[in-house]
mmCIF file with all atom_site columns, C-alpha atoms in Angstrom:
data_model
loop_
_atom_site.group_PDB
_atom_site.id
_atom_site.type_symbol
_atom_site.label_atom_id
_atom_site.label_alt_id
_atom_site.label_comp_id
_atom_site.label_asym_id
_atom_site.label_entity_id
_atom_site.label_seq_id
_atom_site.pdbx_PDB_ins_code
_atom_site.Cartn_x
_atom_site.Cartn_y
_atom_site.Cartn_z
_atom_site.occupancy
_atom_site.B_iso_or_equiv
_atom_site.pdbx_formal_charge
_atom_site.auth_seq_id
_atom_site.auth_comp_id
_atom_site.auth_asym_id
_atom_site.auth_atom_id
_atom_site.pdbx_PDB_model_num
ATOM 1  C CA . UNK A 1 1  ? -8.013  -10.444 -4.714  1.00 77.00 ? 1  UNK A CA 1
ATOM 2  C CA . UNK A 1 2  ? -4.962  -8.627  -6.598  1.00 82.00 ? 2  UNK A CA 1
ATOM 3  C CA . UNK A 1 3  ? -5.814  -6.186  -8.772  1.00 85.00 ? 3  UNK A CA 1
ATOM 4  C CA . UNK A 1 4  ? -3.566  -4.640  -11.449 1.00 87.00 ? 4  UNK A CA 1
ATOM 5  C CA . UNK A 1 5  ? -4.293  -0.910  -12.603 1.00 88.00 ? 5  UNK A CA 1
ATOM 6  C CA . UNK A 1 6  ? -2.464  0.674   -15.117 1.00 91.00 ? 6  UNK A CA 1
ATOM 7  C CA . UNK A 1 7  ? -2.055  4.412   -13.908 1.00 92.00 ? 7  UNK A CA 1
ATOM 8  C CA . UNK A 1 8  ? -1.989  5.933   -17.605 1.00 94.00 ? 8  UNK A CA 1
ATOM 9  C CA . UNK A 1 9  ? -5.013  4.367   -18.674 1.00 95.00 ? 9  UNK A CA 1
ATOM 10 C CA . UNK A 1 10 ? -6.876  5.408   -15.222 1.00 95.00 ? 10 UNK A CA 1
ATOM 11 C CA . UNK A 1 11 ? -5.459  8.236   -13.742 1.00 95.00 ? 11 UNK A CA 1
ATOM 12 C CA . UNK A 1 12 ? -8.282  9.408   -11.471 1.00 96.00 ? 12 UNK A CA 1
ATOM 13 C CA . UNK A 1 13 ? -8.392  6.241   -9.824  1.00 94.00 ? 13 UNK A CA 1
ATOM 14 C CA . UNK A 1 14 ? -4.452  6.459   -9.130  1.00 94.00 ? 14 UNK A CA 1
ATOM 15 C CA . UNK A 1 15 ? -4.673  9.548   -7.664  1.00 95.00 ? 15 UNK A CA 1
ATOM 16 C CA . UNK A 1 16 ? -6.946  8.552   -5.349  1.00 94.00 ? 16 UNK A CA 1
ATOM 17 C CA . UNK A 1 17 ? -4.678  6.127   -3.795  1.00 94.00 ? 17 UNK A CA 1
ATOM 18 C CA . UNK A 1 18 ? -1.523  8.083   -4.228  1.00 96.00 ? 18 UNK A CA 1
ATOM 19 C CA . UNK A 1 19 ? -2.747  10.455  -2.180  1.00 96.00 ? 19 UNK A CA 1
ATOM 20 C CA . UNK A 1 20 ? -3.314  7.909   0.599   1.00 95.00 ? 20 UNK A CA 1
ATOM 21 C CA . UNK A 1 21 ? 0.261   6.524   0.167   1.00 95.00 ? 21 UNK A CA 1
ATOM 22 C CA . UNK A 1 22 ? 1.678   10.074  0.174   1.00 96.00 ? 22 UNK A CA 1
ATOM 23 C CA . UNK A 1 23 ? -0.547  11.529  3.006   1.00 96.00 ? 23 UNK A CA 1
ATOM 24 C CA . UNK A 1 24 ? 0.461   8.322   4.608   1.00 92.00 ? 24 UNK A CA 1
ATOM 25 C CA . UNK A 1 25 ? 4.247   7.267   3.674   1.00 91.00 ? 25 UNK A CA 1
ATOM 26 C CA . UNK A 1 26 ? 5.440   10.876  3.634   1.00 93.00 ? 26 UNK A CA 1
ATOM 27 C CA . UNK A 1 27 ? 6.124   10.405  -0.701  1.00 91.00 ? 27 UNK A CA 1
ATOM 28 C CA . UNK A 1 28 ? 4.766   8.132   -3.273  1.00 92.00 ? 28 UNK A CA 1
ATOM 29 C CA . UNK A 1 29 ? 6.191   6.276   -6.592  1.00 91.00 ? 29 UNK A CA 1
ATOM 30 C CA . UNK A 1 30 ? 5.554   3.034   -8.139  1.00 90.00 ? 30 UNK A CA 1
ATOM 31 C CA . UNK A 1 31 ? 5.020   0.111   -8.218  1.00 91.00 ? 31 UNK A CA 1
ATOM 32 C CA . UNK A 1 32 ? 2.324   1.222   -5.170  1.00 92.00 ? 32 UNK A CA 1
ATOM 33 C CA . UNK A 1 33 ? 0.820   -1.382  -3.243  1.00 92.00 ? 33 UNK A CA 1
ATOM 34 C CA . UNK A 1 34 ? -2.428  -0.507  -1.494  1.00 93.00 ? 34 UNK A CA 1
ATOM 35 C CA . UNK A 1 35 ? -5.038  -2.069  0.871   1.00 92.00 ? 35 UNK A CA 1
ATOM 36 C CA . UNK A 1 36 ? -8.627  -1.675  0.630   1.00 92.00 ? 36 UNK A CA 1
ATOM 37 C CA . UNK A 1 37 ? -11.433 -2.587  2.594   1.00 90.00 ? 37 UNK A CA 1
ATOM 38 C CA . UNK A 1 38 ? -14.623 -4.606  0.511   1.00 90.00 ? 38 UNK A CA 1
ATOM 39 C CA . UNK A 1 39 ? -16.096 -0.825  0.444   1.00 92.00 ? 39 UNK A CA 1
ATOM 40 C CA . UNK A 1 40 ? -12.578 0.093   -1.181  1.00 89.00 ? 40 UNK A CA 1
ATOM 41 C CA . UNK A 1 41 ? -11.533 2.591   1.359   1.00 92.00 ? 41 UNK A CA 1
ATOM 42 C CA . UNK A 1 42 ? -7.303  2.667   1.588   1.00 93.00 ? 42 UNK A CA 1
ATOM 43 C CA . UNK A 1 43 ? -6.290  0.800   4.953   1.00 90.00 ? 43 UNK A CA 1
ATOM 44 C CA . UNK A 1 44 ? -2.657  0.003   4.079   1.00 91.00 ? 44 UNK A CA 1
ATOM 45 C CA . UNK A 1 45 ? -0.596  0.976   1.537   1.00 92.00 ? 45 UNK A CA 1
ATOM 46 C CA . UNK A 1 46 ? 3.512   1.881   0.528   1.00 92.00 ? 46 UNK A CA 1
ATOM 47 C CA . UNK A 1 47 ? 5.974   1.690   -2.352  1.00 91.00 ? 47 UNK A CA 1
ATOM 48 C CA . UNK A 1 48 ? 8.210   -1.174  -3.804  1.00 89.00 ? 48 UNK A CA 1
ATOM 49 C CA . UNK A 1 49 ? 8.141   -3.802  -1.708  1.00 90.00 ? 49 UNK A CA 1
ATOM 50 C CA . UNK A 1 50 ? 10.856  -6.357  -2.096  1.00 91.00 ? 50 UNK A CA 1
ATOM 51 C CA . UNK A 1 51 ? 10.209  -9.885  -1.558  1.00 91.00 ? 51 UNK A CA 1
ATOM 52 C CA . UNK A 1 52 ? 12.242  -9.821  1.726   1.00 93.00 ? 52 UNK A CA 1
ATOM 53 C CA . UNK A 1 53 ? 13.250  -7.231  3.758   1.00 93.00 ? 53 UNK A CA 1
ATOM 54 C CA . UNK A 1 54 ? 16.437  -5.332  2.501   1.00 92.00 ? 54 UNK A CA 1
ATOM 55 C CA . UNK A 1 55 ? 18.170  -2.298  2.460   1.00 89.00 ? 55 UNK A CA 1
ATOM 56 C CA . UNK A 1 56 ? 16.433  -1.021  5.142   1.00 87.00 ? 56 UNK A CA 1
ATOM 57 C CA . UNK A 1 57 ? 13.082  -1.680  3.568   1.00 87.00 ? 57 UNK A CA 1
ATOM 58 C CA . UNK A 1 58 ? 9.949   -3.387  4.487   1.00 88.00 ? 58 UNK A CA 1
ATOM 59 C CA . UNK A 1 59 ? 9.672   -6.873  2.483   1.00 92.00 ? 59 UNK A CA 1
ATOM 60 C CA . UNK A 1 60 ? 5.991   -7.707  0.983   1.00 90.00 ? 60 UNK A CA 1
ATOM 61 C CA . UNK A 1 61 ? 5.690   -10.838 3.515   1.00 90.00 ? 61 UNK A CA 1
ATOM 62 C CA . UNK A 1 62 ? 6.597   -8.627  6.363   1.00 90.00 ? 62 UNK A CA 1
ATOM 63 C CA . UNK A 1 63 ? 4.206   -5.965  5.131   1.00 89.00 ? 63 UNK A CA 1
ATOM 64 C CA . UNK A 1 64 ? 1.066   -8.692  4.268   1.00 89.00 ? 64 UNK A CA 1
ATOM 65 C CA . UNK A 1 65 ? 1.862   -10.655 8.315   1.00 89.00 ? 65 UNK A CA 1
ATOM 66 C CA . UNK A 1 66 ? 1.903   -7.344  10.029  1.00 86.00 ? 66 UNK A CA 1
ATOM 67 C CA . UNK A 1 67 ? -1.798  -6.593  8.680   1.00 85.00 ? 67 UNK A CA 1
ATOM 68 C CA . UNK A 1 68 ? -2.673  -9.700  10.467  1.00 84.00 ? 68 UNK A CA 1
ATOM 69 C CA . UNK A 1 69 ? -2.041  -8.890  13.846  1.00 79.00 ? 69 UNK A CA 1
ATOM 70 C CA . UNK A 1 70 ? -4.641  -7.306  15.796  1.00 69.00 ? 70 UNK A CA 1
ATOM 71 C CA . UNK A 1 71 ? -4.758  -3.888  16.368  1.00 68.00 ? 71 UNK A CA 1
ATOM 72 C CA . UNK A 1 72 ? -2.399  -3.161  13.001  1.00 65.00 ? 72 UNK A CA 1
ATOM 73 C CA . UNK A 1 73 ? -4.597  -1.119  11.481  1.00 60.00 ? 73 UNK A CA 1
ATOM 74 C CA . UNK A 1 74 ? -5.252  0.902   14.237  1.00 49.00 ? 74 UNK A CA 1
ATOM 75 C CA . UNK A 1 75 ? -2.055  2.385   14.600  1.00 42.00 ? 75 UNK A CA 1
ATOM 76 C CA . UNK A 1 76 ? 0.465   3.991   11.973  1.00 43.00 ? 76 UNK A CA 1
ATOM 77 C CA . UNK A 1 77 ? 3.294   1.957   11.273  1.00 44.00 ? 77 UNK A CA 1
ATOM 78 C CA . UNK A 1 78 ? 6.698   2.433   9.464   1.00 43.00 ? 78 UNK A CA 1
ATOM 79 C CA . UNK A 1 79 ? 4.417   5.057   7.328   1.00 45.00 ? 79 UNK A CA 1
ATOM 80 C CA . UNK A 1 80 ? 2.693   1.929   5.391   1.00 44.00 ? 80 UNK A CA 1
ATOM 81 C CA . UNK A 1 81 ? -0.757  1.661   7.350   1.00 42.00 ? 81 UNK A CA 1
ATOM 82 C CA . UNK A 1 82 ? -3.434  3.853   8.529   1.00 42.00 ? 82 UNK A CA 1
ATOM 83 C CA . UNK A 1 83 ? -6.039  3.824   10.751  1.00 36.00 ? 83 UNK A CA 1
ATOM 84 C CA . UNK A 1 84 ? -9.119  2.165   8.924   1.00 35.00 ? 84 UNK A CA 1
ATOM 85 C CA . UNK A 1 85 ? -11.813 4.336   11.261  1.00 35.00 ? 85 UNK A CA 1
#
């Protein structure tokens, strides 16, 4: 499920994630993208993601396939996922 949040109108709940991207990514900005488990813990998250990869940056389909593979989560990876334990 995609969920849209406007950061203005609920800025506690973007700093929560923010600081997951940041603590995570090594910076923040938006648009943010951000994984969460059903108990809406962070497991994934980055920073403009274009549709495929360019400019030396991850592309969204590359990003969503990568949290398929097993053991993805588990490890940290191009700063845009985080172990979910």
């Amino acid at each position: 499920m995609n969920i849209k949040l406007d950061r203005e109108e609920r800025p506690d709940v973007d700093r929560i994630y923010m600081t997951f991207v940041q603590a995570t990514t090594g910076s923040g900005g938006w648009p943010m993208s951000v994984v969460l488990t059903p108990e809406l813990q962070p497991i994934a998250g980055g920073t403009y993601y274009p549709p495929e990869d360019r400019h030396g940056r991850v592309g969204f389909r590359i990003f969503a396939k990568g949290l398929l593979e097993p053991g993805s989560l588990s490890r940290q990876d191009e700063g845009t996922r985080c172990s979910s334990g």
